[in-house]
Short mmCIF file of C-alpha atoms and ligand atoms in Angstrom, two decimals:
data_model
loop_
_atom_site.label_atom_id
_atom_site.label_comp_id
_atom_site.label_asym_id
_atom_site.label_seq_id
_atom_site.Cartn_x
_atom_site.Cartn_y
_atom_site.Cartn_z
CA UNK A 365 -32.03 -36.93 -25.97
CA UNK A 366 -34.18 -37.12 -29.67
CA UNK A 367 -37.05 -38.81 -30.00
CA UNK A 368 -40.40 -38.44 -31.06
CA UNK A 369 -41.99 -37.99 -27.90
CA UNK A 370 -45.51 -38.05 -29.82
CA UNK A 371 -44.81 -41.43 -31.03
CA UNK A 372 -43.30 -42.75 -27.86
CA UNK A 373 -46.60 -41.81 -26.06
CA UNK A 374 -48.82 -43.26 -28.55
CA UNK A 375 -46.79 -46.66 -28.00
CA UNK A 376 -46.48 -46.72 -24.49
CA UNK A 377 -49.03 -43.72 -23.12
CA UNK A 378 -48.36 -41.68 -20.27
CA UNK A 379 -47.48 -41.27 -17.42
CA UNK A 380 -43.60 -42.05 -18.81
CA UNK A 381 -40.37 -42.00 -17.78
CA UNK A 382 -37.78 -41.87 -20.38
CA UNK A 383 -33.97 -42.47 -19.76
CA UNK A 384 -31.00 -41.94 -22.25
CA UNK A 385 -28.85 -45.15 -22.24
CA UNK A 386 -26.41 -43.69 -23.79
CA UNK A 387 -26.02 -40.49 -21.65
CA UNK A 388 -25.85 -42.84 -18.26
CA UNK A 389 -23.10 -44.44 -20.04
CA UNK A 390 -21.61 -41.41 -20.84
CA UNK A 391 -21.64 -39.98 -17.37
CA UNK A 392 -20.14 -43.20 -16.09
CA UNK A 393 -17.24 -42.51 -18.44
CA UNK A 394 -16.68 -39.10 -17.47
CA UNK A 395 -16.27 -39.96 -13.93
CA UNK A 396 -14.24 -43.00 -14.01
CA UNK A 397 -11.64 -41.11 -16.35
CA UNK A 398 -11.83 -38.40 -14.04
CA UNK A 399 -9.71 -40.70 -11.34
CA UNK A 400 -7.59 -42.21 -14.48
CA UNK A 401 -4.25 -43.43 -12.84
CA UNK A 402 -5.75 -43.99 -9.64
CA UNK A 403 -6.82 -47.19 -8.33
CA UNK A 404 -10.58 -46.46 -8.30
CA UNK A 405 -14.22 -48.26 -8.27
CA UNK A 406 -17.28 -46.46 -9.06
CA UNK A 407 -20.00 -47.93 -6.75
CA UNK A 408 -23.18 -46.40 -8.25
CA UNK A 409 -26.01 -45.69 -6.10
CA UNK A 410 -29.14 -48.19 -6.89
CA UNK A 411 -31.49 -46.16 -5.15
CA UNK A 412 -31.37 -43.44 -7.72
CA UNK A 413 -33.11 -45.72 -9.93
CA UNK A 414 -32.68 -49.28 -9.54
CA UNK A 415 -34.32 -50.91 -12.72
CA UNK A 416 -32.60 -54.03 -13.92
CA UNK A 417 -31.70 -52.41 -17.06
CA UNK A 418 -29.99 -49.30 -15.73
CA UNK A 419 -28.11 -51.01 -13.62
CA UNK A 420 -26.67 -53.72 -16.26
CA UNK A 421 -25.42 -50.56 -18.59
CA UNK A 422 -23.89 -49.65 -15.58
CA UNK A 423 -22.55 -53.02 -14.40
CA UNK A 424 -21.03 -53.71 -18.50
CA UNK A 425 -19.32 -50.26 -18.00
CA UNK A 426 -17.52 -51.94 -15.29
CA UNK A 427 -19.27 -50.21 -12.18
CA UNK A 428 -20.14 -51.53 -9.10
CA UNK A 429 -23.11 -51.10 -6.77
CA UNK A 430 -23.54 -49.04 -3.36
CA UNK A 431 -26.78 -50.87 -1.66
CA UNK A 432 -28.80 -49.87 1.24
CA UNK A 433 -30.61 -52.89 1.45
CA UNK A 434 -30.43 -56.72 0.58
CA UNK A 435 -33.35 -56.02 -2.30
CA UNK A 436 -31.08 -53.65 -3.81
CA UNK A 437 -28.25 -55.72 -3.35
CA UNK A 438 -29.75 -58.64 -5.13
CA UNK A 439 -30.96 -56.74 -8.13
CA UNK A 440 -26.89 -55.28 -8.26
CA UNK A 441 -26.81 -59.07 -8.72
CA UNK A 442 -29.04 -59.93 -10.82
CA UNK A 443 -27.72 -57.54 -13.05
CA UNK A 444 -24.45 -58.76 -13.28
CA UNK A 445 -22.58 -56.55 -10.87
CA UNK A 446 -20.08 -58.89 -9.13
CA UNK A 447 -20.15 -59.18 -5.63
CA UNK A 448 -16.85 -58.16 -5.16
CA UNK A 449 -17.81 -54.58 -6.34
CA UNK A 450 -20.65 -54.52 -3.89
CA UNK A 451 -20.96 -52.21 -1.01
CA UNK A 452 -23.80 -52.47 1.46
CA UNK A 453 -24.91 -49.38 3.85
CA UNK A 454 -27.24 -48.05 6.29
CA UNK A 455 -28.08 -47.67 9.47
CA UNK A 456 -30.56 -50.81 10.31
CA UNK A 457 -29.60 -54.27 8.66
CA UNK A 458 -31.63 -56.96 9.66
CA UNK A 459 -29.66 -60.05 10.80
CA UNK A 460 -30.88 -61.93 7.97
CA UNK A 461 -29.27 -58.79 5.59
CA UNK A 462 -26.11 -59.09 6.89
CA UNK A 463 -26.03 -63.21 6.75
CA UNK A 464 -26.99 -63.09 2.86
CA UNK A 465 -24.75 -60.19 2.41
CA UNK A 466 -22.04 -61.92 3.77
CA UNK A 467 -23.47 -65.80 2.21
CA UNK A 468 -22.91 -64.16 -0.96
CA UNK A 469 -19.52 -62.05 -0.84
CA UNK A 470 -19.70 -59.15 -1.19
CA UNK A 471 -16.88 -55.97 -1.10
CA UNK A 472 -17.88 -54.49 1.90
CA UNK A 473 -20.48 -54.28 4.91
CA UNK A 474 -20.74 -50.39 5.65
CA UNK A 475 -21.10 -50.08 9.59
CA UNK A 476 -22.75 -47.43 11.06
CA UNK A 477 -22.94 -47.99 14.78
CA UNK A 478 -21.04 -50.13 17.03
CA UNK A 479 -23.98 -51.86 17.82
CA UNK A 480 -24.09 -53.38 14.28
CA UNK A 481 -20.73 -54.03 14.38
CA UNK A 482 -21.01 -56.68 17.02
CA UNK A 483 -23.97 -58.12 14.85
CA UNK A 484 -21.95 -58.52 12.17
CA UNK A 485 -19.50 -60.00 14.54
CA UNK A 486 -22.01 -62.44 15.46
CA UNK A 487 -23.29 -63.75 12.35
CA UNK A 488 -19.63 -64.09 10.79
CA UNK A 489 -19.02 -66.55 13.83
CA UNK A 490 -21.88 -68.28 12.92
CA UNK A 491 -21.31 -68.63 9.55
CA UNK A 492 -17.49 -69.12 10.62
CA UNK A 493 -16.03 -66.34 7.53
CA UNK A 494 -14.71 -63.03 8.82
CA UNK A 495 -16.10 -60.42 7.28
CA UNK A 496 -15.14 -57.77 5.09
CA UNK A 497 -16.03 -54.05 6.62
CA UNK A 498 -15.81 -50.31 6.20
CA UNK A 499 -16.92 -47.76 9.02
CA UNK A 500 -19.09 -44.74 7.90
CA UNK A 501 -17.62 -41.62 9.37
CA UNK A 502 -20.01 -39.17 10.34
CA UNK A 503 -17.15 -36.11 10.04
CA UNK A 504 -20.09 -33.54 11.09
CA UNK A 505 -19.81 -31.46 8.26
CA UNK A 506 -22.65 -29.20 6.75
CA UNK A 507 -22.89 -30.09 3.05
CA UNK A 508 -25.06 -27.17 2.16
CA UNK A 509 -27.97 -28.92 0.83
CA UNK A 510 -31.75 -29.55 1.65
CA UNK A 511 -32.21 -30.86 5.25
CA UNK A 512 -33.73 -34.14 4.01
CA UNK A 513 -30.57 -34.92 2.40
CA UNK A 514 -27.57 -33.52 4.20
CA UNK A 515 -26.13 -36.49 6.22
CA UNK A 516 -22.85 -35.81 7.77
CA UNK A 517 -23.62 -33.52 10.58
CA UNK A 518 -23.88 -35.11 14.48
CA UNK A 519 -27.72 -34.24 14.36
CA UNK A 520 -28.08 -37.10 11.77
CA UNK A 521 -28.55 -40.61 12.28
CA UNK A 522 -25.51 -41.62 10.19
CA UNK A 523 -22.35 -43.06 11.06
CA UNK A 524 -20.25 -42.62 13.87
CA UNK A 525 -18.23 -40.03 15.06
CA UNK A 526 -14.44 -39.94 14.44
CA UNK A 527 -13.55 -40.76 18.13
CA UNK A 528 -16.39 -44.30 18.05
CA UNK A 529 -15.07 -45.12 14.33
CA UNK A 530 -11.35 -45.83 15.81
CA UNK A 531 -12.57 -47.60 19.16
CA UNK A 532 -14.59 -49.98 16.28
CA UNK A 533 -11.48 -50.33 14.13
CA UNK A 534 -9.83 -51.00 16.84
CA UNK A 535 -12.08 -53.77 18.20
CA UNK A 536 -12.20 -54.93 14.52
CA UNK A 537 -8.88 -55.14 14.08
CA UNK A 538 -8.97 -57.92 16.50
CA UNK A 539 -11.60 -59.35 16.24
CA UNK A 540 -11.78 -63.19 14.63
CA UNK A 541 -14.72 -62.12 12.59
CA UNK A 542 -13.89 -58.82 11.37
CA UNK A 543 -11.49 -57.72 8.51
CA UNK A 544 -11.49 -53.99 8.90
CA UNK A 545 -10.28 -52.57 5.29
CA UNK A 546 -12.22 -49.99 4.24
CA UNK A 547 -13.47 -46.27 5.42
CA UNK A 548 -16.56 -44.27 3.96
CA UNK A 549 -17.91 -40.76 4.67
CA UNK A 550 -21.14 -39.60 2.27
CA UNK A 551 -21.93 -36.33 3.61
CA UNK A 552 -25.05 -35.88 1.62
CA UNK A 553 -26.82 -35.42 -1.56
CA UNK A 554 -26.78 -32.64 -4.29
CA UNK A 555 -23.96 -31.37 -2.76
CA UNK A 556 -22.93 -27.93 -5.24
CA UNK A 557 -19.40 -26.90 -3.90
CA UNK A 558 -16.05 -29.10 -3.17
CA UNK A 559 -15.14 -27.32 0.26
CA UNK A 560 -17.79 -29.53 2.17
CA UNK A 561 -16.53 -32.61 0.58
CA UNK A 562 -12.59 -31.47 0.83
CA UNK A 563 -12.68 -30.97 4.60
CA UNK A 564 -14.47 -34.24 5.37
CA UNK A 565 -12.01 -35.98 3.07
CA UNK A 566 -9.40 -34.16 4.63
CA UNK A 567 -10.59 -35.37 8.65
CA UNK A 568 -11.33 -39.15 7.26
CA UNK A 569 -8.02 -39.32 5.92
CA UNK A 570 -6.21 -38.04 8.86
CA UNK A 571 -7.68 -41.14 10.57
CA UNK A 572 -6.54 -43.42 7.61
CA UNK A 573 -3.10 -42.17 8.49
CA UNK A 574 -3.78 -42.92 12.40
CA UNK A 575 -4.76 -46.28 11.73
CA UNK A 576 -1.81 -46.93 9.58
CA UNK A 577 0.58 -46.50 12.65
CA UNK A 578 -1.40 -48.43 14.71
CA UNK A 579 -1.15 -51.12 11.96
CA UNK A 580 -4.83 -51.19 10.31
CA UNK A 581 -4.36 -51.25 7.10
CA UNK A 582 -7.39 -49.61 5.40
CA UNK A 583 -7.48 -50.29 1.71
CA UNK A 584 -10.55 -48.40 0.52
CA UNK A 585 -11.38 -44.96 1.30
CA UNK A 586 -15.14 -44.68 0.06
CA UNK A 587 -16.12 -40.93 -0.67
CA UNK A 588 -19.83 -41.72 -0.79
CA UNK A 589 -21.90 -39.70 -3.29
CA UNK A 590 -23.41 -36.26 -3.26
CA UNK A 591 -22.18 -34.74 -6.26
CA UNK A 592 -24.94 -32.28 -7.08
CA UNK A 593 -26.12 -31.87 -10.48
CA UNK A 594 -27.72 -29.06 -12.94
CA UNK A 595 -31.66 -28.73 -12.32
CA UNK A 596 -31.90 -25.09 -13.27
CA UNK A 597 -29.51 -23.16 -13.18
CA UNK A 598 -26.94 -23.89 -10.52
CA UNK A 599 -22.74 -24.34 -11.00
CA UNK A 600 -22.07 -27.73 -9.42
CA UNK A 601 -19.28 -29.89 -9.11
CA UNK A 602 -17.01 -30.94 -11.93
CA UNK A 603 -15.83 -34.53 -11.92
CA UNK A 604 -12.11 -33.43 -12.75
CA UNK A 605 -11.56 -30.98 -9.68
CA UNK A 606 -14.03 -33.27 -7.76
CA UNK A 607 -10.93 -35.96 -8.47
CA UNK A 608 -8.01 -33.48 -7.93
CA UNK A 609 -9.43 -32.66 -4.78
CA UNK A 610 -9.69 -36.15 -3.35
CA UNK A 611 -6.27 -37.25 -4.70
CA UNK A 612 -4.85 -34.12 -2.95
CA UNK A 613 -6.54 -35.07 0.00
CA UNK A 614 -5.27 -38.45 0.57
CA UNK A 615 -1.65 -37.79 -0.52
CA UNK A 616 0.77 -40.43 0.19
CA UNK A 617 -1.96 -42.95 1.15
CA UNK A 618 -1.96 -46.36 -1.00
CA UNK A 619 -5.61 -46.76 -1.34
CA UNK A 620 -8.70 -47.37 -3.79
CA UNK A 621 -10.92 -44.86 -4.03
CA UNK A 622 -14.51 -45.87 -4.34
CA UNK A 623 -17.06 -43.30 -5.16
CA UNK A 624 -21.08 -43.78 -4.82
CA UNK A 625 -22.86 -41.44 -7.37
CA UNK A 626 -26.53 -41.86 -7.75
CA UNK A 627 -28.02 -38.76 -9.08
CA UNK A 628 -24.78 -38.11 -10.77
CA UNK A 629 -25.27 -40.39 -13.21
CA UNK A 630 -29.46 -40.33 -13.33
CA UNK A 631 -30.80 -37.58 -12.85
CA UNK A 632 -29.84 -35.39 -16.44
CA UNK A 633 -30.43 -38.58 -18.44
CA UNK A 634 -34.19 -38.81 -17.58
CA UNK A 635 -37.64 -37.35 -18.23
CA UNK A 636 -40.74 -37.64 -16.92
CA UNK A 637 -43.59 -36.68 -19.28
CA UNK A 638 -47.18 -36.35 -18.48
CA UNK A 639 -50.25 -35.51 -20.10
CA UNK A 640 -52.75 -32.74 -19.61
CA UNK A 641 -56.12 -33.92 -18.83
CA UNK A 642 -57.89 -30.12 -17.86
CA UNK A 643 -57.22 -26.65 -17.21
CA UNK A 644 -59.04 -24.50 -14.88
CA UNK A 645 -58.89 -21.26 -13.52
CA UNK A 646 -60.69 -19.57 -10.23
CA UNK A 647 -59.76 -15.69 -9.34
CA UNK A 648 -56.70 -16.02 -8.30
CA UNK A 649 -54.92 -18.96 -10.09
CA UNK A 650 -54.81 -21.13 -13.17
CA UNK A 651 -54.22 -24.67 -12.83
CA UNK A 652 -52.99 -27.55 -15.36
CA UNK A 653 -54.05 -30.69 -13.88
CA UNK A 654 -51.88 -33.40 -15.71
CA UNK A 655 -52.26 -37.29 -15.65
CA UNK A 656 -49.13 -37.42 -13.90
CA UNK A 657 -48.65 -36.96 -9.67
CA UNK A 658 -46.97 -37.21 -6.58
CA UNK A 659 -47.18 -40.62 -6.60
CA UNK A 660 -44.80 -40.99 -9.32
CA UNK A 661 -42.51 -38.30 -9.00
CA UNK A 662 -42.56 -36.92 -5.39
CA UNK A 663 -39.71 -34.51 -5.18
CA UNK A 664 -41.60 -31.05 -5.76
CA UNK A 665 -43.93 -32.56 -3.08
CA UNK A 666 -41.20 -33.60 -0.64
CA UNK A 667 -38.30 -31.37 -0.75
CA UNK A 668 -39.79 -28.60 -2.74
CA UNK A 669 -37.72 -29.64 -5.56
CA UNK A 670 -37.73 -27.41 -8.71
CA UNK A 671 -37.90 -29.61 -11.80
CA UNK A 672 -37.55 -27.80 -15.16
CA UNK A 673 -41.14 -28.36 -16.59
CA UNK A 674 -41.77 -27.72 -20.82
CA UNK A 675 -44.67 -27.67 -22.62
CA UNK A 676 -44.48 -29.76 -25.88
CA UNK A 677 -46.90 -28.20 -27.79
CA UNK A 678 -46.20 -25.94 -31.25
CA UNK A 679 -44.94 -22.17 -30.08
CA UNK A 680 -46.94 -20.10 -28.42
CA UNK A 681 -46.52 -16.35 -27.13
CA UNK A 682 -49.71 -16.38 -25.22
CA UNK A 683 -47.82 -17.91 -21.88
CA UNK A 684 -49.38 -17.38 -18.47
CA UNK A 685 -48.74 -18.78 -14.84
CA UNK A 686 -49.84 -21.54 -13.93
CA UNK A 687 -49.85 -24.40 -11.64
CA UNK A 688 -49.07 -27.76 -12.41
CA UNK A 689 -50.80 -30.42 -10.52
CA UNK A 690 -51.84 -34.17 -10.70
CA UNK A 691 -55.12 -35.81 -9.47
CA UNK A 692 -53.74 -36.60 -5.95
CA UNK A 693 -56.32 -35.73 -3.29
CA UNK A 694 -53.41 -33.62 -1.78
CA UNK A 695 -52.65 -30.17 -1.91
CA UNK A 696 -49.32 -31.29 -1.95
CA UNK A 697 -49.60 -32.68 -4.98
CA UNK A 698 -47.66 -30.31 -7.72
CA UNK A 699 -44.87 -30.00 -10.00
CA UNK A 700 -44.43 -27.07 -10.04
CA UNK A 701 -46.32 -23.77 -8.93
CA UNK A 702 -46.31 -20.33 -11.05
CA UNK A 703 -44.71 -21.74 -14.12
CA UNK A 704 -45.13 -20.26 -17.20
CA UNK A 705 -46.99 -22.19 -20.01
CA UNK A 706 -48.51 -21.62 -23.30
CA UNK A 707 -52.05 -22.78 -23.37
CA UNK A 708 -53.02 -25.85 -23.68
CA UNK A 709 -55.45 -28.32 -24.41
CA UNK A 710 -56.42 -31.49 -23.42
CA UNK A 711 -53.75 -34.46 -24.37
CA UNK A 712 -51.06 -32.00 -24.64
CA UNK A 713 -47.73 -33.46 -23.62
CA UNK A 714 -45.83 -31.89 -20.23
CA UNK A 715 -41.97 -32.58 -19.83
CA UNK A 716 -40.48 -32.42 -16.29
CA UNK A 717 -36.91 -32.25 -16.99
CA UNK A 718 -34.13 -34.25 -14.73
CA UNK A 719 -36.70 -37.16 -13.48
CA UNK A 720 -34.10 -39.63 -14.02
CA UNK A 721 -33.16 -39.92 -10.33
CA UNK A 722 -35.02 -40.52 -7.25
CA UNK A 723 -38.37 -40.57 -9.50
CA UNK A 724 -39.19 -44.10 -10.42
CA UNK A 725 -37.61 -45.41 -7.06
CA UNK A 726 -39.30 -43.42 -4.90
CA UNK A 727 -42.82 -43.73 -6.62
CA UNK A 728 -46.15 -45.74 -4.37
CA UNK A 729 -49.13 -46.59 -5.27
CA UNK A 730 -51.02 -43.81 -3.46
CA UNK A 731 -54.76 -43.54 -4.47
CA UNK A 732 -54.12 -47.01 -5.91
CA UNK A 733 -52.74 -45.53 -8.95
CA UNK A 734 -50.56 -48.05 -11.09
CA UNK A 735 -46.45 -46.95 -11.37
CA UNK A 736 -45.72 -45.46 -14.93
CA UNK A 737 -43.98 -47.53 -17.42
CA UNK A 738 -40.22 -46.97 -18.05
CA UNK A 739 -38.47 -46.53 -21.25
CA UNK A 740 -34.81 -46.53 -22.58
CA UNK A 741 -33.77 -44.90 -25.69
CA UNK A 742 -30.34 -46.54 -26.70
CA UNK A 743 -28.86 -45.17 -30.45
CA UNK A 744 -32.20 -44.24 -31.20
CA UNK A 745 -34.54 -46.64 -30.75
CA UNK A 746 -36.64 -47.16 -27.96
CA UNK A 747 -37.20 -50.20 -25.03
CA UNK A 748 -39.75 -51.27 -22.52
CA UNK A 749 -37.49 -51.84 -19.44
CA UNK A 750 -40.49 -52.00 -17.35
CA UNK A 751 -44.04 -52.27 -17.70
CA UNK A 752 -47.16 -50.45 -16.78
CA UNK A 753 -48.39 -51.55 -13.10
CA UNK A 754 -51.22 -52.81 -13.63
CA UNK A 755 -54.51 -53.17 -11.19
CA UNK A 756 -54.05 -56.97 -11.10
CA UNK A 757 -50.29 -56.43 -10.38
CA UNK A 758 -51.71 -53.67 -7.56
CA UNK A 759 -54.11 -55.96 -5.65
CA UNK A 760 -51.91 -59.38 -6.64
CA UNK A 761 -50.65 -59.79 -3.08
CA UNK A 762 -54.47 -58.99 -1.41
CA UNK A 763 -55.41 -61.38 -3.74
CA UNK A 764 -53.42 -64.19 -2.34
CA UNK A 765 -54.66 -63.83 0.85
CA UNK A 766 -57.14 -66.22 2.17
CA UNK A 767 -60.15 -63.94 2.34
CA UNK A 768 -62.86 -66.58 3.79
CA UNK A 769 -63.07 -64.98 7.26
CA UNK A 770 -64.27 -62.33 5.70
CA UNK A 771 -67.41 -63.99 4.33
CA UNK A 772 -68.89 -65.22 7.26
CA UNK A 773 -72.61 -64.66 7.77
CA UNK A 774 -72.74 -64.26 11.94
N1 LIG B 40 -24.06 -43.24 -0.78
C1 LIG B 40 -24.86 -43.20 0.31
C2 LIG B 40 -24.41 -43.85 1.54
C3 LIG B 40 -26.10 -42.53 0.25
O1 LIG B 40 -26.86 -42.49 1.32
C4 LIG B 40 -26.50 -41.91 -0.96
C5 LIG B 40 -27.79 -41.21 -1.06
C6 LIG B 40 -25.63 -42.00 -2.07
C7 LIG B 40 -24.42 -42.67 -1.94
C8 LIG B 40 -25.96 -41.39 -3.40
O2 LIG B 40 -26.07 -40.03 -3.33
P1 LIG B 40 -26.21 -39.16 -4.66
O3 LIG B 40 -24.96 -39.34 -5.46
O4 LIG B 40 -27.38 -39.64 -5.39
O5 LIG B 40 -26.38 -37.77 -4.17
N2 LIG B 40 -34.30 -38.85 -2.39
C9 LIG B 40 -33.41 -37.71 -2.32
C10 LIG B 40 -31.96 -38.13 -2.29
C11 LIG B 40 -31.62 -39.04 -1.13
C12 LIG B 40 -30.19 -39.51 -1.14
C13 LIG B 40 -29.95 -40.56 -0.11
N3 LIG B 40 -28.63 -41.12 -0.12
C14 LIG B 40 -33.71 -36.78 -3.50
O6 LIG B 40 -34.61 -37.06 -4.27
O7 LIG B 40 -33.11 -35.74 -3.60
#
């Protein structure tokens, strides 16, 4: 991505997140033409980062949304998505979820428990539609990535086993209120190799087959997301044998393949950039605190995540360790320890490289700090797609709460 970060900064200050348009675009391509000839819908994951903005370049590219929650399924929406390219997961919908959900038409409901599945049940009598579901397979596979984000092993909360998920299709197959068409595995996130991905393809399908002879005709096998991208220096998956694989995997099977990629098509295309406020040193380390924290970008905190962090300051060979840190009253609060930087002064501009996915979404308000603004470079020129958080917009919903008990002189 060029642009002149100075300038940006002066515009819209820091703490920033920038996002290439027209690499997220690009990505989307890739991937779609990477299952060319195959009936296939790209379902990106809003979570990655769910601003309205990202998600209509997605939605004029022709993708479709994978939701975990009503909000997010509303701003798929609201962004132009249709609703028959809508996919809604996760483990706990609230009734009211699964009545707007269904009130508004969408693809698929994503079941992951039987328990759910006789909500769902319920509320599509009620509302006297039958609706429209897939069953998440839980194929308990190890995916080979961080705990926090591996997802198809029995020891996680996700899904069912293969034995429940044909006892529910079963059910659903009956069922008045139930159109059972579609099947979805996601056995976690940054996943670097195929074989993970190939064998739980390879036990989902197997049931696709089953179900066939018994009748259930299951039109869309969903292959969740997970494809793990470059943060330093690892080999990762490559959309074309990612593709081969899963067509090889469901030979002979007359289905649409949907695919879920969040970080996929985030992650590269964004940058978080900071600005140093002070250095200091005690005997043992040197620290860069920045204006930046965990608060907006809490993967290094969380999962130990490594983000590529860069200096953009005018060559120099005097580099040293250090540690860079926000002003969180947390030790926990770094971006990365023992990195080597040039020195710097105060106002100097920090990079963290890859911040495009599961930064912005996953930022609070801790220490009642205001979320960074979020910008989009498209051709060249720059966009506010969101604003700074302000303190008004911090304490707005305080604010409207009737406060007069609070004044009473006893
Ligand atoms: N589909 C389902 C059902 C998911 O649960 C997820 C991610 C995705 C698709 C998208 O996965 P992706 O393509 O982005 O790997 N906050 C963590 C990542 C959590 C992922 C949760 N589920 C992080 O910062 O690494």
């Amino acid at each position: 991505m060029k642009v002149d970060l100075k300038s940006l900064v002066k515009k819209y200050d820091t703490p920033l997140y920038i996002y290439d348009f027209n690499a997220i675009s690009d990505r989307y391509k890739e991937l779609k033409k990477a299952f060319e000839g195959k009936k296939s819908l790209i379902s990106y994951a809003v979570k990655a980062n769910s601003n309205l903005a990202v998600i209509r370049t997605l939605a004029k590219n022709g993708a479709g949304a994978d939701c975990v929650s009503i909000g997010e399924v509303n701003r798929a929406l609201k962004a132009g998505i249709k609703p028959y390219k809508i996919i809604f997961s996760g483990v706990g919908k609230r009734d009211e979820e699964i009545r707007e959900a269904l009130e508004k038409g969408i693809l698929l409901l994503n079941l992951e428990s039987e328990a759910e599945m006789k909500r769902v049940e319920l509320v599509a009598n009620e509302l006297k539609v039958k609706a429209r579901i897939s069953i998440r397979v839980n194929p308990n596979i190890d995916p080979k990535t961080h705990p926090y984000i591996s997802t198809g092993l029995h020891e996680n909360k996700f899904g069912v086993d293969i034995n429940m998920a044909k006892r529910m299709y079963i059910y659903a197959h009956k069922s008045e209120h139930l159109n059972p068409i579609g099947i979805h595995f996601h056995i976690g996130s940054q996943i670097t190799e195929l074989e993970p991905i190939r064998e739980a393809s390879i036990i989902v399908s197997d049931l696709v087959r089953s179900l066939k002879a018994i009748n259930i005709d299951i039109k869309f096998f969903d292959i969740g997301g997970g494809i793990g991208v470059v943060y330093d220096d690892e080999i990762t998956i490559n959309p074309k044998d990612y593709s081969d694989m899963i067509i090889e995997t469901i030979k002979g099977l007359d289905v649409t393949i949907i695919c879920e990629p969040g970080r996929y098509m985030l992650a590269n295309a964004g940058i978080f950039v900071t600005k140093v406020l002070y250095e200091k040193m005690n005997e043992s380390r040197r620290f860069v605190i920045v204006d930046g924290a965990m608060n907006d970008l809490i993967r290094p905190s969380l999962y130990n995540a490594y983000h590529k962090i860069e200096a953009f300051v005018d060559g120099s060979d005097d580099v040293t360790k250090a540690d860079v840190v926000g002003p969180i009253c947390e030790s926990g609060d770094f971006f990365g320890k023992d990195i080597e930087l040039p020195k710097l002064k105060h106002n100097d501009l920090i990079i963290i490289h890859s911040a495009g996915a599961y930064g912005f979404t996953m930022a609070s308000n801790y220490n009642t700090r205001g979320r960074s603004a979020e910008v989009a470079i498209l051709d060249g020129k720059d966009y506010i797609i969101r604003q700074r958080e302000s303190f008004e917009d911090q304490i707005r919903l305080e604010e409207a709460c009737d406060t007069s008990w609070q004044n009473r002189e006893d």
